[in-house]
Amino acid sequence: MTARTLLDKLWMSHEIIRRDDGASLLWVDRHLVHEGSHHAFAKLEARGAGVAEPGLTFGVVDHYAPTRGRPERPEIARMIATLERNTAAHGITCFGLDDPRQGIVHVIGPEQGLTLPGLLINCGDSHTSTHGAFGALAFGIGATEVAHVLATQTIWQKKPAAMRIRFTGRLGPGVGAKDMALCWIAKLGADGARGHAIEYTGEAVRALSMEGRMTLCNLSIEGGARFGMIAPDAATFAHVKGRPFAPEGNVWDDAVAIWSTLPSDPDAAFAREVTLDASDIAPIVTWGTSPEDALPVTATVPDPDRAPATQAARVRAALDYMGLFAGQPLSEIAVDQVFIGSCTNARIEDLRAAAAVLAGRRARVPGLVSPGSQQVKAQAEAEGLDRIFMEAGLEWVGAGCSMCVAMNGDMVPPGKRCASTTNRNFRGRQGRGARTHLMSPAMVAAAAITGHLTDVRPMLAGRSAA
């Protein structure tokens, strides 16, 4: 039998038929919908159709969820109410604003045990790749595809090529999954993995917690990949076991036996392979308007005149928007505020890492900390992390996408600069005219304390941080 990759195994187990053009009709195990799904439900209603598998579909209020109280704008309240009404009409479980399980869709899926190895998971959100950390086939879909999945519980897709990114060695202190992701994206470019599904492997990947693996897979999209995955192992099983929607008893034992067969065969062939030494990775920050515009915090702002001819104009435009100049030390860039949150870095481990830096210190700039779910919020408060953030001068708010998408009242004012744990630093992503620098939670905490981009490593002496 031909050796197979994790991608091969997952694809084959979900393929129903294949068209002459190579597209496969795939069975969808979990469909996650948020406030933006109203167009898809409207299409169903126009056709007089129902939801094929309401028990496999879950609604989540997150993109427009206010992090302080109730929605202030009527259009936001209407979108949230529409999702809750649509899910109720079709018998779909919804994690609404008043549900203690509410949170960011890519946080609560794993938290609730909805995300399991071997599943195919769709959501109308590009960062659905996060769930690939569990050995799942998980990718974002468009509005028309959301309607198709609702109506049929299937989706048409062409299989991407398999790509393996191997991280050898071990990460140094103060360096984590966010740095690993920004490192490979900077090296390969925003289109570096276009047309591929990434499987992350290697000693440094196996050493990551499940939270770290989710961060790594979450950012796969920013390097052009269709999605990212990590083969399930003992750490995966331990994280899943006992969660509300996870299998139990004999069913659990049978599931683990199946999940254990998913890792790529030792001699499986990949269309492309990249190897990086984790021990060479330093804390990384972005300087421009794409996640590929990233460098170690010890570096300087690049010179567009020294960039490849095909990149010079883009680099120049990015520096103009960001208000930076060539040769400027990254560690001297002052910030106006900070943000810790988003589906990339708002889990309990992320909050602990930031708190380890902030404990006993005072922030020089204002900032917002938004946990990834109500359950993460409760756990952080039980551990006293909220007090650390507030005593440092940062604001502790509720769960939701918050300042990552600037759709919910949380945003960066025009021209202001934000050190952020989010996934995108596009123009206007955090608010019209906002300037965003991406980095890890620990690095954001360091920037909060000093008021500028800062190498967190000296600040961790004698402290523990994930």
Tab-separated table of N, CA, C and O in Angstrom, residues 322-425:
chain	number	residue	atom	x	y	z
A	322	MET	N	3.057	52.841	8.120
A	322	MET	CA	3.404	52.574	9.515
A	322	MET	C	4.155	53.721	10.182
A	322	MET	O	4.358	53.717	11.398
A	323	GLY	N	4.578	54.716	9.410
A	323	GLY	CA	5.284	55.853	9.989
A	323	GLY	C	6.663	55.487	10.503
A	323	GLY	O	7.110	56.002	11.534
A	324	LEU	N	7.357	54.613	9.772
A	324	LEU	CA	8.686	54.148	10.169
A	324	LEU	C	9.715	54.530	9.113
A	324	LEU	O	9.369	54.846	7.971
A	325	PHE	N	11.010	54.474	9.468
A	325	PHE	CA	12.061	54.782	8.500
A	325	PHE	C	13.128	53.686	8.510
A	325	PHE	O	13.351	53.025	9.528
A	326	ALA	N	13.768	53.496	7.390
A	326	ALA	CA	14.778	52.453	7.225
A	326	ALA	C	15.909	52.639	8.238
A	326	ALA	O	16.355	53.762	8.498
A	327	GLY	N	16.343	51.526	8.820
A	327	GLY	CA	17.447	51.549	9.762
A	327	GLY	C	17.039	51.827	11.199
A	327	GLY	O	17.870	51.733	12.114
A	328	GLN	N	15.799	52.155	11.413
A	328	GLN	CA	15.305	52.423	12.766
A	328	GLN	C	15.302	51.134	13.578
A	328	GLN	O	14.747	50.126	13.158
A	329	PRO	N	15.924	51.099	14.745
A	329	PRO	CA	15.893	49.878	15.565
A	329	PRO	C	14.450	49.543	15.945
A	329	PRO	O	13.700	50.417	16.412
A	330	LEU	N	14.065	48.311	15.746
A	330	LEU	CA	12.708	47.909	16.093
A	330	LEU	C	12.426	48.123	17.572
A	330	LEU	O	11.306	48.456	17.962
A	331	SER	N	13.435	47.953	18.391
A	331	SER	CA	13.254	48.089	19.834
A	331	SER	C	13.085	49.533	20.284
A	331	SER	O	12.866	49.787	21.470
A	332	GLU	N	13.171	50.484	19.353
A	332	GLU	CA	12.977	51.888	19.702
A	332	GLU	C	11.631	52.431	19.217
A	332	GLU	O	11.343	53.622	19.377
A	333	ILE	N	10.813	51.551	18.642
A	333	ILE	CA	9.507	51.986	18.133
A	333	ILE	C	8.526	52.110	19.302
A	333	ILE	O	8.202	51.113	19.960
A	334	ALA	N	8.053	53.314	19.541
A	334	ALA	CA	7.118	53.555	20.638
A	334	ALA	C	5.712	53.100	20.241
A	334	ALA	O	5.322	53.180	19.069
A	335	VAL	N	4.957	52.593	21.203
A	335	VAL	CA	3.577	52.174	20.965
A	335	VAL	C	2.636	53.034	21.804
A	335	VAL	O	3.027	53.566	22.854
A	336	ASP	N	1.404	53.166	21.332
A	336	ASP	CA	0.410	53.968	22.034
A	336	ASP	C	-0.482	53.125	22.931
A	336	ASP	O	-1.056	53.634	23.895
A	337	GLN	N	-0.604	51.837	22.592
A	337	GLN	CA	-1.458	50.953	23.367
A	337	GLN	C	-1.111	49.499	23.046
A	337	GLN	O	-0.334	49.218	22.128
A	338	VAL	N	-1.717	48.583	23.801
A	338	VAL	CA	-1.469	47.159	23.581
A	338	VAL	C	-2.785	46.399	23.602
A	338	VAL	O	-3.784	46.867	24.161
A	339	PHE	N	-2.762	45.234	22.977
A	339	PHE	CA	-3.935	44.365	22.998
A	339	PHE	C	-3.506	42.915	23.139
A	339	PHE	O	-2.634	42.433	22.411
A	340	ILE	N	-4.116	42.213	24.085
A	340	ILE	CA	-3.903	40.776	24.274
A	340	ILE	C	-5.256	40.095	24.092
A	340	ILE	O	-6.195	40.355	24.846
A	341	GLY	N	-5.360	39.245	23.078
A	341	GLY	CA	-6.619	38.572	22.786
A	341	GLY	C	-6.583	37.935	21.416
A	341	GLY	O	-5.520	37.743	20.838
A	342	SER	N	-7.749	37.561	20.886
A	342	SER	CA	-7.982	36.989	19.558
A	342	SER	C	-7.896	35.472	19.556
A	342	SER	O	-7.421	34.849	20.527
A	343	CYS	N	-8.329	34.862	18.450
A	343	CYS	CA	-8.291	33.404	18.319
A	343	CYS	C	-6.870	32.885	18.237
A	343	CYS	O	-6.631	31.677	18.350
A	344	THR	N	-5.905	33.776	18.058
A	344	THR	CA	-4.496	33.374	17.986
A	344	THR	C	-3.875	33.230	19.367
A	344	THR	O	-3.131	32.285	19.631
A	345	ASN	N	-4.173	34.156	20.266
A	345	ASN	CA	-3.482	34.196	21.560
A	345	ASN	C	-4.373	34.701	22.688
A	345	ASN	O	-4.073	35.713	23.321
A	346	ALA	N	-5.479	34.001	22.968
A	346	ALA	CA	-6.330	34.426	24.084
A	346	ALA	C	-6.715	33.262	24.974
A	346	ALA	O	-7.712	33.319	25.686
A	347	ARG	N	-5.913	32.197	24.934
A	347	ARG	CA	-6.186	31.039	25.790
A	347	ARG	C	-5.473	31.219	27.130
A	347	ARG	O	-4.689	32.140	27.315
A	348	ILE	N	-5.755	30.335	28.057
A	348	ILE	CA	-5.234	30.524	29.407
A	348	ILE	C	-3.709	30.568	29.427
A	348	ILE	O	-3.106	31.364	30.168
A	349	GLU	N	-3.069	29.759	28.616
A	349	GLU	CA	-1.606	29.764	28.578
A	349	GLU	C	-1.077	31.121	28.113
A	349	GLU	O	-0.062	31.613	28.619
A	350	ASP	N	-1.748	31.733	27.146
A	350	ASP	CA	-1.339	33.042	26.641
A	350	ASP	C	-1.456	34.102	27.732
A	350	ASP	O	-0.576	34.954	27.889
A	351	LEU	N	-2.545	34.047	28.479
A	351	LEU	CA	-2.751	35.021	29.552
A	351	LEU	C	-1.729	34.827	30.664
A	351	LEU	O	-1.234	35.800	31.247
A	352	ARG	N	-1.410	33.570	30.951
A	352	ARG	CA	-0.386	33.304	31.974
A	352	ARG	C	0.975	33.856	31.547
A	352	ARG	O	1.726	34.397	32.366
A	353	ALA	N	1.296	33.708	30.259
A	353	ALA	CA	2.589	34.185	29.755
A	353	ALA	C	2.687	35.700	29.888
A	353	ALA	O	3.729	36.245	30.290
A	354	ALA	N	1.618	36.406	29.546
A	354	ALA	CA	1.623	37.865	29.670
A	354	ALA	C	1.673	38.287	31.134
A	354	ALA	O	2.402	39.218	31.503
A	355	ALA	N	0.912	37.587	31.976
A	355	ALA	CA	0.878	37.922	33.397
A	355	ALA	C	2.230	37.701	34.062
A	355	ALA	O	2.601	38.435	34.988
A	356	ALA	N	2.968	36.704	33.597
A	356	ALA	CA	4.290	36.434	34.176
A	356	ALA	C	5.228	37.619	33.971
A	356	ALA	O	6.102	37.889	34.803
A	357	VAL	N	5.054	38.340	32.885
A	357	VAL	CA	5.876	39.520	32.599
A	357	VAL	C	5.353	40.738	33.364
A	357	VAL	O	6.115	41.545	33.887
A	358	LEU	N	4.029	40.866	33.438
A	358	LEU	CA	3.412	42.058	34.021
A	358	LEU	C	3.374	42.079	35.541
A	358	LEU	O	3.271	43.150	36.148
A	359	ALA	N	3.433	40.917	36.173
A	359	ALA	CA	3.273	40.832	37.627
A	359	ALA	C	4.233	41.777	38.362
A	359	ALA	O	5.448	41.738	38.157
A	360	GLY	N	3.665	42.652	39.192
A	360	GLY	CA	4.476	43.567	39.984
A	360	GLY	C	5.022	44.748	39.218
A	360	GLY	O	5.808	45.535	39.751
A	361	ARG	N	4.603	44.897	37.967
A	361	ARG	CA	5.087	46.002	37.138
A	361	ARG	C	3.919	46.867	36.685
A	361	ARG	O	2.779	46.445	36.735
A	362	ARG	N	4.230	48.037	36.176
A	362	ARG	CA	3.204	48.980	35.758
A	362	ARG	C	3.354	49.312	34.277
A	362	ARG	O	4.462	49.592	33.807
A	363	ALA	N	2.253	49.246	33.554
A	363	ALA	CA	2.285	49.566	32.128
A	363	ALA	C	2.415	51.068	31.920
A	363	ALA	O	1.834	51.866	32.669
A	364	ARG	N	3.156	51.462	30.893
A	364	ARG	CA	3.318	52.879	30.566
A	364	ARG	C	2.277	53.344	29.554
A	364	ARG	O	2.122	54.549	29.340
A	365	VAL	N	1.615	52.380	28.902
A	365	VAL	CA	0.592	52.719	27.916
A	365	VAL	C	-0.681	51.948	28.249
A	365	VAL	O	-0.629	50.904	28.903
A	366	PRO	N	-1.826	52.441	27.827
A	366	PRO	CA	-3.069	51.716	28.101
A	366	PRO	C	-3.161	50.457	27.260
A	366	PRO	O	-2.454	50.297	26.265
A	367	GLY	N	-4.053	49.553	27.661
A	367	GLY	CA	-4.212	48.319	26.907
A	367	GLY	C	-5.453	47.570	27.304
A	367	GLY	O	-6.081	47.853	28.325
A	368	LEU	N	-5.783	46.597	26.481
A	368	LEU	CA	-6.994	45.803	26.652
A	368	LEU	C	-6.614	44.330	26.662
A	368	LEU	O	-5.812	43.881	25.830
A	369	VAL	N	-7.179	43.581	27.599
A	369	VAL	CA	-6.981	42.133	27.656
A	369	VAL	C	-8.356	41.481	27.547
A	369	VAL	O	-9.215	41.680	28.407
A	370	SER	N	-8.552	40.710	26.471
A	370	SER	CA	-9.843	40.056	26.233
A	370	SER	C	-9.632	38.555	26.149
A	370	SER	O	-9.030	38.057	25.199
A	371	PRO	N	-10.080	37.785	27.145
A	371	PRO	CA	-9.908	36.326	27.116
A	371	PRO	C	-10.696	35.696	25.971
A	371	PRO	O	-11.695	36.253	25.506
A	372	GLY	N	-10.261	34.520	25.554
A	372	GLY	CA	-10.859	33.877	24.397
A	372	GLY	C	-12.231	33.285	24.614
A	372	GLY	O	-12.932	32.980	23.647
A	373	SER	N	-12.628	33.104	25.850
A	373	SER	CA	-13.949	32.548	26.140
A	373	SER	C	-14.342	32.917	27.560
A	373	SER	O	-13.495	33.342	28.369
A	374	GLN	N	-15.611	32.729	27.863
A	374	GLN	CA	-16.068	32.977	29.220
A	374	GLN	C	-15.415	32.008	30.199
A	374	GLN	O	-15.154	32.349	31.359
A	375	GLN	N	-15.145	30.785	29.738
A	375	GLN	CA	-14.500	29.813	30.617
A	375	GLN	C	-13.041	30.170	30.858
A	375	GLN	O	-12.524	29.991	31.962
A	376	VAL	N	-12.350	30.680	29.824
A	376	VAL	CA	-10.985	31.153	30.018
A	376	VAL	C	-10.992	32.333	30.993
A	376	VAL	O	-10.130	32.441	31.875
A	377	LYS	N	-11.975	33.213	30.844
A	377	LYS	CA	-12.086	34.371	31.741
A	377	LYS	C	-12.247	33.918	33.188
A	377	LYS	O	-11.565	34.421	34.091
A	378	ALA	N	-13.136	32.953	33.403
A	378	ALA	CA	-13.364	32.460	34.766
A	378	ALA	C	-12.119	31.811	35.335
A	378	ALA	O	-11.776	32.004	36.514
A	379	GLN	N	-11.414	31.048	34.510
A	379	GLN	CA	-10.196	30.393	34.988
A	379	GLN	C	-9.113	31.417	35.311
A	379	GLN	O	-8.414	31.308	36.332
A	380	ALA	N	-8.963	32.413	34.447
A	380	ALA	CA	-7.965	33.456	34.692
A	380	ALA	C	-8.260	34.207	35.983
A	380	ALA	O	-7.347	34.527	36.757
A	381	GLU	N	-9.527	34.471	36.226
A	381	GLU	CA	-9.904	35.174	37.446
A	381	GLU	C	-9.682	34.309	38.684
A	381	GLU	O	-9.268	34.805	39.738
A	382	ALA	N	-9.906	32.998	38.540
A	382	ALA	CA	-9.653	32.086	39.653
A	382	ALA	C	-8.168	32.032	40.004
A	382	ALA	O	-7.792	31.835	41.164
A	383	GLU	N	-7.317	32.227	38.989
A	383	GLU	CA	-5.867	32.206	39.191
A	383	GLU	C	-5.310	33.573	39.569
A	383	GLU	O	-4.109	33.699	39.808
A	384	GLY	N	-6.159	34.597	39.545
A	384	GLY	CA	-5.709	35.940	39.900
A	384	GLY	C	-5.025	36.691	38.775
A	384	GLY	O	-4.422	37.755	39.006
A	385	LEU	N	-5.133	36.190	37.563
A	385	LEU	CA	-4.479	36.867	36.438
A	385	LEU	C	-5.128	38.209	36.150
A	385	LEU	O	-4.448	39.161	35.743
A	386	ASP	N	-6.446	38.274	36.312
A	386	ASP	CA	-7.147	39.539	36.054
A	386	ASP	C	-6.610	40.645	36.953
A	386	ASP	O	-6.455	41.800	36.517
A	387	ARG	N	-6.299	40.310	38.189
A	387	ARG	CA	-5.778	41.312	39.121
A	387	ARG	C	-4.399	41.802	38.686
A	387	ARG	O	-4.077	42.988	38.827
A	388	ILE	N	-3.605	40.886	38.157
A	388	ILE	CA	-2.274	41.278	37.662
A	388	ILE	C	-2.417	42.275	36.518
A	388	ILE	O	-1.724	43.303	36.469
A	389	PHE	N	-3.312	41.995	35.586
A	389	PHE	CA	-3.505	42.892	34.448
A	389	PHE	C	-4.014	44.257	34.914
A	389	PHE	O	-3.508	45.303	34.488
A	390	MET	N	-4.995	44.252	35.790
A	390	MET	CA	-5.583	45.517	36.230
A	390	MET	C	-4.619	46.314	37.100
A	390	MET	O	-4.550	47.542	36.994
A	391	GLU	N	-3.858	45.635	37.951
A	391	GLU	CA	-2.880	46.334	38.782
A	391	GLU	C	-1.755	46.925	37.934
A	391	GLU	O	-1.131	47.919	38.324
A	392	ALA	N	-1.528	46.315	36.755
A	392	ALA	CA	-0.517	46.855	35.836
A	392	ALA	C	-1.066	48.051	35.059
A	392	ALA	O	-0.307	48.766	34.400
A	393	GLY	N	-2.407	48.253	35.119
A	393	GLY	CA	-3.005	49.386	34.423
A	393	GLY	C	-3.729	49.036	33.148
A	393	GLY	O	-4.154	49.933	32.403
A	394	LEU	N	-3.897	47.745	32.868
A	394	LEU	CA	-4.603	47.323	31.663
A	394	LEU	C	-6.060	47.042	31.982
A	394	LEU	O	-6.420	46.763	33.123
A	395	GLU	N	-6.900	47.100	30.952
A	395	GLU	CA	-8.329	46.877	31.129
A	395	GLU	C	-8.660	45.409	30.891
A	395	GLU	O	-8.235	44.813	29.890
A	396	TRP	N	-9.415	44.825	31.782
A	396	TRP	CA	-9.824	43.415	31.709
A	396	TRP	C	-11.287	43.387	31.269
A	396	TRP	O	-12.162	43.902	31.970
A	397	VAL	N	-11.545	42.796	30.082
A	397	VAL	CA	-12.905	42.830	29.532
A	397	VAL	C	-13.410	41.419	29.247
A	397	VAL	O	-12.769	40.429	29.596
A	398	GLY	N	-14.560	41.330	28.580
A	398	GLY	CA	-15.174	40.052	28.289
A	398	GLY	C	-14.602	39.364	27.067
A	398	GLY	O	-13.655	39.844	26.433
A	399	ALA	N	-15.208	38.217	26.734
A	399	ALA	CA	-14.712	37.375	25.647
A	399	ALA	C	-15.318	37.756	24.304
A	399	ALA	O	-16.491	38.100	24.210
A	400	GLY	N	-14.502	37.658	23.262
A	400	GLY	CA	-14.950	37.920	21.903
A	400	GLY	C	-13.763	38.232	21.025
A	400	GLY	O	-12.622	38.301	21.493
A	401	CYS	N	-14.018	38.442	19.738
A	401	CYS	CA	-12.922	38.760	18.818
A	401	CYS	C	-12.304	40.120	19.128
A	401	CYS	O	-11.155	40.382	18.794
A	402	SER	N	-13.093	41.003	19.734
A	402	SER	CA	-12.593	42.258	20.284
A	402	SER	C	-11.784	43.077	19.277
A	402	SER	O	-12.182	43.244	18.131
A	403	MET	N	-10.642	43.574	19.699
A	403	MET	CA	-9.861	44.516	18.910
A	403	MET	C	-9.183	43.901	17.690
A	403	MET	O	-8.610	44.614	16.868
A	404	CYS	N	-9.253	42.589	17.553
A	404	CYS	CA	-8.647	41.951	16.383
A	404	CYS	C	-9.342	42.398	15.107
A	404	CYS	O	-8.712	42.599	14.073
A	405	VAL	N	-10.680	42.526	15.166
A	405	VAL	CA	-11.452	42.823	13.957
A	405	VAL	C	-12.116	44.193	13.991
A	405	VAL	O	-12.656	44.635	12.982
A	406	ALA	N	-12.117	44.860	15.132
A	406	ALA	CA	-12.650	46.221	15.258
A	406	ALA	C	-14.092	46.334	14.778
A	406	ALA	O	-14.486	47.340	14.215
A	407	MET	N	-14.884	45.289	15.019
A	407	MET	CA	-16.290	45.289	14.612
A	407	MET	C	-17.233	45.507	15.802
A	407	MET	O	-18.439	45.525	15.633
A	408	ASN	N	-16.681	45.626	16.976
A	408	ASN	CA	-17.489	45.488	18.183
A	408	ASN	C	-17.285	46.597	19.202
A	408	ASN	O	-17.607	46.438	20.371
A	409	GLY	N	-16.746	47.705	18.774
A	409	GLY	CA	-16.500	48.814	19.684
A	409	GLY	C	-15.079	48.896	20.192
A	409	GLY	O	-14.658	49.940	20.698
A	410	ASP	N	-14.306	47.825	20.086
A	410	ASP	CA	-12.898	47.825	20.496
A	410	ASP	C	-12.039	48.087	19.263
A	410	ASP	O	-12.026	47.275	18.332
A	411	MET	N	-11.320	49.185	19.253
A	411	MET	CA	-10.485	49.478	18.087
A	411	MET	C	-9.338	50.410	18.445
A	411	MET	O	-9.328	51.036	19.509
A	412	VAL	N	-8.383	50.491	17.524
A	412	VAL	CA	-7.239	51.378	17.659
A	412	VAL	C	-7.558	52.659	16.890
A	412	VAL	O	-7.942	52.592	15.722
A	413	PRO	N	-7.408	53.838	17.506
A	413	PRO	CA	-7.719	55.096	16.823
A	413	PRO	C	-6.788	55.341	15.624
A	413	PRO	O	-5.679	54.797	15.570
A	414	PRO	N	-7.211	56.156	14.668
A	414	PRO	CA	-6.392	56.456	13.490
A	414	PRO	C	-5.003	56.981	13.859
A	414	PRO	O	-4.869	57.841	14.733
A	415	GLY	N	-3.997	56.415	13.206
A	415	GLY	CA	-2.627	56.866	13.415
A	415	GLY	C	-1.952	56.338	14.657
A	415	GLY	O	-0.739	56.517	14.839
A	416	LYS	N	-2.702	55.665	15.524
A	416	LYS	CA	-2.117	55.129	16.748
A	416	LYS	C	-1.477	53.766	16.494
A	416	LYS	O	-1.878	53.015	15.609
A	417	ARG	N	-0.486	53.460	17.329
A	417	ARG	CA	0.299	52.236	17.144
A	417	ARG	C	-0.007	51.251	18.273
A	417	ARG	O	0.033	51.617	19.448
A	418	CYS	N	-0.283	49.979	17.896
A	418	CYS	CA	-0.680	48.972	18.878
A	418	CYS	C	0.209	47.737	18.797
A	418	CYS	O	0.410	47.178	17.708
A	419	ALA	N	0.743	47.317	19.935
A	419	ALA	CA	1.430	46.024	20.047
A	419	ALA	C	0.338	44.997	20.306
A	419	ALA	O	-0.394	45.111	21.298
A	420	SER	N	0.214	44.006	19.436
A	420	SER	CA	-0.974	43.156	19.447
A	420	SER	C	-0.649	41.674	19.297
A	420	SER	O	0.266	41.294	18.567
A	421	THR	N	-1.449	40.838	19.966
A	421	THR	CA	-1.272	39.383	19.847
A	421	THR	C	-2.127	38.797	18.728
A	421	THR	O	-2.274	37.587	18.640
A	422	THR	N	-2.694	39.632	17.882
A	422	THR	CA	-3.610	39.170	16.848
A	422	THR	C	-2.877	38.516	15.682
A	422	THR	O	-1.670	38.283	15.749
A	423	ASN	N	-3.596	38.211	14.605
A	423	ASN	CA	-3.018	37.459	13.491
A	423	ASN	C	-2.768	38.275	12.236
A	423	ASN	O	-2.095	37.808	11.323
A	424	ARG	N	-3.343	39.473	12.161
A	424	ARG	CA	-3.199	40.276	10.945
A	424	ARG	C	-2.872	41.724	11.281
A	424	ARG	O	-3.467	42.308	12.180
A	425	ASN	N	-1.930	42.265	10.517
A	425	ASN	CA	-1.535	43.662	10.681
A	425	ASN	C	-1.857	44.455	9.420
A	425	ASN	O	-1.184	45.429	9.091
